[in-house]
Amino acid sequence: MLKKLFQSFRLPLRRIPHSRRTPEILSSRQHSLHRSEISRHAVSVVERLQQAGYEAYVVGGCVRDLLLELNPKDYDVATSATPEQVRAEFRNARVIGRRFKLVHVHFGREIIEVATFRANHPEEDDDASHLASRNESGRILRDNIYGTLDDDAQRRDFTINALYYDPTSERILDHTHGVHDIRNRLIRLIGDPEQRYQEDPVRMLRAVRFAAKLDFEIERHSAEPIAELADLLDGIPSARLFDETLKLFLGGKAERTFELLLEYDLFAPLFPASAAALERNPEYAGTLIRNALANTDLRIEQGKPVTPAFLFAALLWPALPARVLELQDRGMPPIPAMQEAAHDIIWEQCQRTAIPKRFTIPMREIWDMQERLPRRQGRRADQLLENPRFRAGYDFLLLRESAGELTNGLGDWWTDYQEASDSERRNMIRRLASKDEASGAPRKRRRGGRRRGPGDSAPKAD
Ligand code: ATP
Ligand code: MG
């Protein structure tokens, strides 16, 4: 045990000199968090590590959420034990890590994430350069430098995310005035905001995400540099931005998040084509995106499933018309123009937010369905109804109509058709045919005639 105590972590050879700060300590009477509210698995991980002679705390989002009487998504533990030392304490533990080495302790379906105290990055430190590195703009590429509890608090993003709770003593350790900021509902970066955003530009997205989720303000100094630094997101790997985008839009506060992303100029670096469409046609694109996000929030609130495919299909749809027209102007027939525009827009978006194939394929199907929903003659309507993507395609049609696209009552028609009996359905199809004849509409589409791309009736692209 004693040996372990001394081994608990080795400090890097040369550490950033900074004065040792003592945390504010809140006893159980000074805060509202109760030990019984914490996942018992998280408590048992902390206790086990403490018994083995290490420091260990519950930390981060879960402490913040419990103080705000919200349900934590998951539990994180911070400890002085190295990942290998943590693994040695638990049978059900696995060391994982891309950017950081972490330990996952598994309890059935619950995973407690255990991270070793880490330090901020020494700006110039050759000895540590194999552990941590930055690129030219100051972005952190790797960081596995272990440190003390105080180091660990200082390297976290926001003060409200740097609170440590010890379930044994029931005290909260507050190194950054996080409790004050929770009380005042403020998102405040720890340290110099500009530098912290440069180290990791994703913190700008996180600021907006927490502001929306918690209904907090971004503190003035933390808010100020964002718009100017927004383009730094261009340098973030697209897979990480995809993960972050899902957190932004599938956290139940997508509509508010979208407004904040616009306010801080963070939407354009994530969705360049959609941002351009918003500029060309703010009324239509803005309504369509906002309605899609409001629907997503509502579904989450009702416990219904949401798919990233529908979300991305909606976010990018307003970018299609301009692209289709461009291709048609270069002489491409309408159907191939639509296909190519869809392909190009998704491909370009993947350069920013690597959307996995399992979502891009259904996105295309939802879009393709928009071309097929108006064609209902003969057996087509019934065939469409049987298509596994019908429901998403139909919901998408209603979304387009809600944004003002004129579809000649197509949404209502499909709503009725789904509810109709077999004989009523046959009548509906027959009436369609006679309407076409009465209006002299051609049975077959003319070849090569100029059409207006997706959302034929969408307000003109520019
Ligand atoms: P939630 O899980 O509810 O989205 P969270 O605060 O738990 O919120 P995570 O992404 O799970 O967020 O991260 C856990 C903790 O790790 C955070 O509370 C914060 O202290 C720290 N952290 C996460 N990302 C960063 C970052 N980019 N820079 C600095 N610290 C970070
Ligand atoms: Mg978390």
Tab-separated table of C-alpha atoms in Angstrom, residues 52 66 77 100 102 110 120 176 179 200 224-225 228 295 361 376 385 393-394 437 453:
chain	number	residue	atom	x	y	z
A	52	ALA	CA	-5.572	1.730	-2.539
A	66	LEU	CA	-26.285	17.459	-10.040
A	77	VAL	CA	-13.675	10.032	-12.043
A	100	PHE	CA	-5.917	10.733	-24.026
A	102	LEU	CA	-8.332	6.691	-20.043
A	110	GLU	CA	-22.777	1.590	-17.031
A	120	ASN	CA	-1.775	21.888	-18.965
A	176	THR	CA	-11.654	27.899	-10.241
A	179	VAL	CA	-19.595	27.114	-7.766
A	200	ASP	CA	-8.511	23.538	-28.662
A	224	GLU	CA	-15.572	38.014	-26.987
A	225	PRO	CA	-12.884	36.142	-28.969
A	228	GLU	CA	-12.838	36.060	-34.569
A	295	ASN	CA	-38.986	18.810	-34.182
A	361	ILE	CA	-27.017	6.529	-47.485
A	376	ARG	CA	-48.285	8.400	-57.485
A	385	LEU	CA	-45.750	3.208	-48.881
A	393	GLY	CA	-39.472	10.861	-46.661
A	394	TYR	CA	-43.038	11.860	-45.789
A	437	GLU	CA	-56.215	14.802	-67.967
A	453	GLY	CA	-34.391	21.075	-58.759
